[in-house]
Short mmCIF file of C-alpha atoms in Angstrom, two decimals:
data_model
loop_
_atom_site.label_atom_id
_atom_site.label_comp_id
_atom_site.label_asym_id
_atom_site.label_seq_id
_atom_site.Cartn_x
_atom_site.Cartn_y
_atom_site.Cartn_z
CA MET N 190 21.90 92.47 137.20
CA ASP N 191 18.26 93.27 135.36
CA LEU N 192 19.64 91.77 131.83
CA ALA N 193 17.51 90.60 128.43
CA LEU N 194 19.05 87.92 126.46
CA LEU N 195 18.15 88.63 122.72
CA ILE N 196 16.63 85.53 120.65
CA ASN N 197 18.07 84.66 117.76
CA PRO N 198 15.77 84.94 115.20
CA ALA N 199 17.25 81.60 113.30
CA VAL N 200 16.64 79.94 116.39
CA LYS N 201 13.02 79.25 114.82
CA GLY N 202 14.10 77.71 112.12
CA ALA N 203 14.88 74.56 114.19
CA TYR N 204 12.85 74.69 117.75
CA PHE N 205 9.03 76.49 115.51
CA ASP N 206 6.67 76.42 117.69
CA ALA N 207 8.54 75.67 120.70
CA THR N 208 11.15 78.91 120.37
CA ILE N 209 10.57 80.47 124.43
CA GLU N 210 9.59 77.03 126.01
CA VAL N 211 13.18 76.16 124.80
CA ALA N 212 14.88 78.63 125.34
CA LYS N 213 14.03 77.93 128.90
CA ALA N 214 14.38 75.16 128.53
CA GLU N 215 18.70 75.79 128.07
CA LEU N 216 18.63 79.36 130.25
CA ALA N 217 18.03 76.45 133.41
CA LEU N 218 20.69 74.63 132.27
CA VAL N 219 22.61 78.32 133.28
CA TYR N 220 20.25 80.44 135.27
CA SER N 221 17.93 78.34 137.83
CA GLU N 222 15.72 81.56 138.87
CA GLN N 223 12.08 82.10 136.81
CA ALA N 224 12.83 84.55 133.57
CA GLU N 225 10.02 86.21 131.54
CA HIS N 226 9.45 86.07 128.10
CA VAL N 227 8.90 89.48 127.22
CA ALA N 228 8.10 90.96 122.99
CA ILE N 229 8.91 93.75 121.76
CA GLY N 230 7.57 94.35 118.02
CA ALA N 231 9.03 91.39 116.53
CA MET N 232 12.04 90.62 119.06
CA ASP N 233 11.68 88.37 121.78
CA PHE N 234 13.44 88.96 124.61
CA LEU N 235 14.73 86.38 127.93
CA HIS N 236 14.44 88.56 130.81
CA ILE N 237 16.59 88.22 134.00
CA ASN N 238 18.58 89.24 136.80
CA ALA N 239 21.57 87.77 137.19
CA PRO N 240 25.96 88.70 137.25
CA LEU N 241 27.92 89.97 134.60
CA SER N 242 29.79 87.04 135.68
CA LEU N 243 27.56 84.72 134.56
CA LEU N 244 27.87 86.26 130.75
CA PRO N 245 30.39 84.33 129.07
CA SER N 246 27.70 81.15 129.98
CA LEU N 247 24.88 83.18 128.48
CA GLN N 248 25.97 84.28 125.53
CA LYS N 249 27.23 80.77 124.67
CA LEU N 250 22.83 79.64 124.50
CA SER N 251 22.28 78.39 121.27
CA PHE N 252 19.32 80.86 121.35
CA VAL N 253 20.64 83.86 122.49
CA TYR N 254 22.08 86.38 119.71
CA GLY N 255 22.71 89.72 121.96
CA VAL N 256 22.52 90.25 126.22
CA PHE N 257 21.34 93.74 127.18
CA LYS N 258 21.61 95.96 130.39
CA ARG N 259 18.39 97.08 131.00
CA ASN N 260 16.18 99.54 133.41
CA GLU N 261 12.79 100.86 133.13
CA THR N 262 13.17 102.73 129.88
CA GLU N 263 15.68 101.31 127.51
CA LEU N 264 18.28 98.22 127.24
CA THR N 265 21.96 98.67 126.43
CA ALA N 266 23.76 96.23 124.90
CA ILE N 267 27.02 94.90 126.49
CA ASP N 268 29.48 94.97 123.54
CA SER N 269 31.12 91.13 124.27
CA GLN N 270 30.85 87.91 122.33
CA ALA N 271 31.21 84.80 123.21
CA ALA N 272 34.92 83.37 123.02
CA PHE N 273 35.18 80.21 120.78
CA SER N 274 38.28 79.27 118.21
CA LEU N 275 36.84 79.02 115.21
CA HIS N 276 35.37 81.43 112.89
CA GLU N 277 31.19 80.08 112.72
CA ASP N 278 31.74 79.26 109.21
CA PHE N 279 33.09 76.17 109.93
CA VAL N 280 29.82 74.71 111.42
CA PHE N 281 27.48 76.79 109.35
CA GLY N 282 29.54 77.20 106.56
CA SER N 283 29.05 74.16 104.66
CA LYS N 284 25.76 72.47 103.64
CA PHE N 285 24.35 68.95 103.21
CA LYS N 286 21.66 66.41 102.90
CA GLY N 287 20.50 65.84 106.52
CA LYS N 288 22.02 68.33 108.06
CA THR N 289 21.64 68.54 112.42
CA ASN N 290 20.62 72.09 112.34
CA GLU N 291 23.30 73.57 114.20
CA HIS N 292 21.63 75.84 117.19
CA LEU N 293 19.96 72.14 118.15
CA THR N 294 23.76 70.60 118.17
CA GLN N 295 24.81 74.10 119.79
CA LEU N 296 22.12 73.03 122.60
CA LEU N 297 22.77 69.45 121.97
CA LEU N 298 26.56 70.34 123.32
CA ASN N 299 25.61 73.23 126.44
CA ALA N 300 22.84 70.53 127.88
CA ALA N 301 25.53 68.08 128.05
CA LEU N 302 28.43 69.69 129.47
CA ALA N 303 25.73 71.32 132.56
CA HIS N 304 25.50 67.65 133.78
CA ILE N 305 29.72 67.19 133.95
CA ASP N 306 32.45 68.75 136.38
CA LYS N 307 35.02 68.27 134.49
CA GLN N 308 35.79 71.88 133.66
CA ASP N 309 39.16 71.03 131.41
CA ASN N 310 40.67 68.82 129.55
CA ILE N 311 36.93 67.40 128.46
CA GLN N 312 37.14 65.11 125.85
CA LEU N 313 33.84 64.06 123.86
CA LEU N 314 33.14 61.58 121.48
CA ASP N 315 30.02 61.61 118.64
CA PRO N 316 29.48 57.53 117.35
CA MET N 317 27.13 58.78 114.88
CA CYS N 318 29.19 61.75 113.95
CA GLY N 319 28.43 62.60 109.97
CA ARG N 320 30.12 65.20 107.94
CA ALA N 321 31.14 66.30 112.04
CA THR N 322 29.43 69.63 113.09
CA THR N 323 29.07 68.08 116.83
CA LEU N 324 32.79 67.65 116.35
CA LEU N 325 33.08 71.62 114.56
CA TRP N 326 31.50 72.71 117.78
CA ALA N 327 33.16 70.92 120.19
CA HIS N 328 36.44 72.24 119.19
CA ARG N 329 35.31 76.40 118.92
CA TYR N 330 34.09 75.43 122.58
CA GLY N 331 37.79 73.84 122.62
CA ILE N 332 37.39 70.65 123.27
CA ASN N 333 38.94 67.69 121.53
CA SER N 334 36.76 65.12 120.05
CA LYS N 335 36.04 62.08 117.84
CA GLY N 336 33.91 61.07 115.75
CA ILE N 337 32.53 58.05 113.75
CA GLU N 338 30.13 58.19 111.04
CA LEU N 339 29.42 55.01 108.94
CA ASP N 340 29.32 56.75 105.24
CA THR N 341 32.23 56.34 103.79
CA ARG N 342 31.66 59.79 102.25
CA ALA N 343 32.08 61.50 105.20
CA VAL N 344 36.02 61.60 105.75
CA ASP N 345 36.31 63.33 102.78
CA ASP N 346 33.69 65.25 102.35
CA VAL N 347 34.83 66.29 106.25
CA THR N 348 38.28 66.99 104.61
CA ARG N 349 36.91 69.07 102.50
CA ASN N 350 34.93 71.08 104.12
CA LEU N 351 37.76 71.67 106.47
CA LYS N 352 40.18 72.62 103.77
CA LYS N 353 37.90 75.43 102.29
CA TRP N 354 37.48 77.37 105.92
CA VAL N 355 40.71 77.89 106.73
CA LYS N 356 42.32 78.58 103.88
CA LEU N 357 39.22 81.36 103.54
CA HIS N 358 40.05 82.12 107.50
CA ARG N 359 43.61 81.90 107.08
CA VAL N 360 43.84 79.71 110.15
CA LYS N 361 46.79 77.91 110.73
CA HIS N 362 46.04 73.80 111.84
CA LYS N 363 47.61 70.56 110.49
CA ILE N 364 45.30 68.23 108.35
CA SER N 365 46.69 64.89 108.20
CA ASP N 366 44.41 61.05 107.06
CA GLY N 367 45.13 57.71 107.22
CA PHE N 368 43.32 54.47 108.13
CA ILE N 369 42.55 52.54 111.41
CA GLY N 370 44.48 49.47 109.69
CA LYS N 371 45.37 48.51 106.73
CA ALA N 372 44.66 50.87 103.80
CA ASN N 373 41.88 50.58 100.93
CA LYS N 374 40.28 52.26 98.11
CA GLN N 375 37.27 51.77 99.58
CA GLY N 376 37.75 54.16 102.65
CA LYS N 377 37.21 51.80 105.79
CA HIS N 378 37.83 53.20 108.78
CA LYS N 379 39.14 55.88 106.95
CA PHE N 380 40.24 59.06 109.16
CA VAL N 381 41.66 62.58 109.70
CA ASP N 382 42.71 64.31 112.07
CA PHE N 383 42.28 68.12 112.65
CA THR N 384 44.15 70.41 114.98
CA ALA N 385 44.03 74.14 115.42
CA ASN N 386 44.20 76.61 117.62
CA GLY N 387 45.22 74.07 120.53
CA SER N 388 42.46 71.42 119.64
CA ASN N 389 41.80 68.34 117.55
CA LEU N 390 38.96 66.41 116.53
CA ARG N 391 38.80 63.39 114.31
CA VAL N 392 36.83 62.12 111.91
CA ILE N 393 36.69 57.76 111.52
CA GLN N 394 35.07 55.83 109.21
CA GLY N 395 33.22 53.07 111.11
CA SER N 396 30.22 51.75 112.52
CA CYS N 397 29.22 53.32 116.18
CA GLU N 398 28.87 49.65 117.19
CA GLN N 399 32.64 48.55 116.82
CA ALA N 400 33.72 52.58 118.40
CA ASP N 401 36.45 50.51 121.02
CA THR N 402 38.14 48.27 118.20
CA LEU N 403 38.47 51.95 116.45
CA ILE N 404 39.10 54.11 118.79
CA LYS N 405 41.31 52.29 121.87
CA LYS N 406 42.73 54.57 124.03
CA GLY N 407 40.77 57.15 125.91
CA LYS N 408 37.61 57.65 127.78
CA PHE N 409 34.89 60.42 126.53
CA ASP N 410 33.50 63.00 129.29
CA ILE N 411 30.22 63.03 127.29
CA ILE N 412 29.34 60.71 124.24
CA ALA N 413 26.67 63.02 122.01
CA SER N 414 24.89 62.37 119.00
CA ASP N 415 21.68 63.25 117.02
CA ILE N 416 20.17 59.42 116.49
CA PRO N 417 19.97 59.57 112.62
CA TYR N 418 16.04 59.39 111.32
CA GLY N 419 16.97 57.85 108.00
CA VAL N 420 17.07 53.74 107.33
CA GLN N 421 20.18 53.59 106.17
CA HIS N 422 21.74 53.65 109.62
CA PHE N 423 19.45 50.60 111.19
CA SER N 424 19.79 48.20 107.67
CA SER N 425 20.20 45.02 110.76
CA ASP N 426 16.24 44.30 110.68
CA ASN N 427 15.12 47.85 107.46
CA THR N 428 14.05 49.55 109.43
CA ARG N 429 13.95 53.54 110.58
CA ASN N 430 13.71 52.49 114.51
CA PRO N 431 16.95 53.13 115.81
CA ILE N 432 16.83 51.30 119.49
CA ALA N 433 18.16 47.00 118.03
CA VAL N 434 21.30 49.50 117.28
CA ILE N 435 21.14 50.75 120.12
CA GLU N 436 21.09 47.75 122.26
CA LYS N 437 23.79 46.55 120.32
CA SER N 438 26.35 49.42 120.77
CA LEU N 439 25.21 50.72 124.09
CA PRO N 440 27.54 48.16 125.63
CA VAL N 441 29.70 49.73 123.69
CA TRP N 442 29.29 53.13 123.89
CA GLU N 443 29.77 52.83 128.60
CA LYS N 444 33.23 50.97 128.17
CA LEU N 445 34.26 53.88 126.09
CA LEU N 446 32.88 56.97 128.56
CA ALA N 447 35.00 58.51 131.54
CA HIS N 448 33.46 58.59 135.03
CA GLU N 449 30.45 60.69 135.94
CA GLY N 450 30.44 61.37 132.27
CA VAL N 451 27.30 61.72 130.46
CA ILE N 452 25.74 60.24 127.58
CA ALA N 453 23.43 62.81 125.64
CA LEU N 454 21.37 62.35 122.38
CA ALA N 455 19.04 63.65 120.26
CA PHE N 456 15.91 61.71 119.38
CA ASN N 457 12.98 61.88 116.98
CA ARG N 458 10.56 60.73 120.18
CA TYR N 459 7.63 58.85 117.61
CA ILE N 460 11.15 56.68 116.76
CA PRO N 461 12.03 55.81 119.33
CA LYS N 462 9.90 57.08 121.74
CA ARG N 463 11.28 58.36 125.21
CA THR N 464 10.41 55.40 127.19
CA ALA N 465 11.17 52.76 125.14
CA LEU N 466 14.44 55.00 124.32
CA GLN N 467 15.08 55.60 128.66
CA LYS N 468 13.95 51.38 129.26
CA VAL N 469 17.37 50.14 127.36
CA PHE N 470 20.07 52.14 129.17
CA GLU N 471 18.18 51.95 132.72
CA GLN N 472 18.11 47.78 131.31
CA ALA N 473 22.39 48.52 131.04
CA GLY N 474 22.18 50.77 134.77
CA PHE N 475 22.16 54.03 133.71
CA LYS N 476 19.48 56.85 134.85
CA ASP N 477 17.17 59.68 132.53
CA THR N 478 19.06 63.20 134.24
CA GLY N 479 15.11 64.67 133.57
CA PHE N 480 15.84 67.53 130.97
CA SER N 481 13.96 68.14 127.58
CA CYS N 482 13.14 70.15 125.47
CA GLU N 483 10.40 69.19 123.21
CA HIS N 484 9.81 70.55 119.73
CA ARG N 485 8.14 69.24 116.41
CA MET N 486 9.85 69.78 113.09
CA SER N 487 7.85 68.51 110.99
CA GLU N 488 4.53 66.54 110.80
CA SER N 489 6.67 63.01 111.72
CA ILE N 490 9.48 64.39 113.72
CA VAL N 491 8.88 65.62 117.09
CA ARG N 492 13.07 66.46 118.53
CA ASP N 493 14.16 65.71 122.11
CA ILE N 494 16.69 65.62 123.34
CA ALA N 495 17.90 62.66 126.86
CA LEU N 496 20.41 62.49 129.21
CA PHE N 497 21.38 59.71 130.13
CA LYS N 498 23.83 59.43 133.24
CA LYS N 499 25.84 55.57 134.90
CA ALA N 500 22.70 55.37 137.97
#
């Protein structure tokens, strides 16, 4: 069937001048044929020929705003929406400094999912999870997740945001908190658990280098994270280059990675360079899958995604 995918104007705030190229790279995760970019007025479309059975996958692409049937003279909107388990406010509603763009986070998750064979009971870990944007996207997909964040304020911030959105959208849920180890006033190793609509997430305060001590049971099909750009996460040598921390963390992450699992990282191609990132993973026995969606975010940041699997 001839289809037209309307590109969400909001993703231009994530992918900027590379929006069309990034959209095509993401589309290629689920559709192997060539797509044609067509502009109609201020609207951008990708034209494809695909069966309607592909519709659920197309609707969950980060750039897709709507799907249309097309013929030579007109477009007809397909009256169908992606099936998500939580309202979009859980991901898009809360704003805070340093938040990863929500569309990029969805792309990161889509790319990771396309590189594992597992379809059910998928488990995800974000070892540098911030305020849980990746975990909340996973929850919307029906994926159970855990995240670790160094900032001692993060658990309380996530808890407050969750309570706000479940109240506003009247979501039946369970929220509980506690500590890994002894309770303390500093919030060290504090966690919050959130369960709703059959899925759960946990955010734990701690270091990504200690993931295996903070999470002692279970394996993860996906380890996904947006490598933070700030020096606060990489203070061991007081630089912004995260390579040293990744080198220390990778053996720990590997212990937690399920067989045939994937590690998906969004990063600034200036620091670290992709070749440096590849070298660290190759030395640990991983192989770069080759996926890339390079796009300029600012003068100092060219963002990309890399996916690694055991060689």
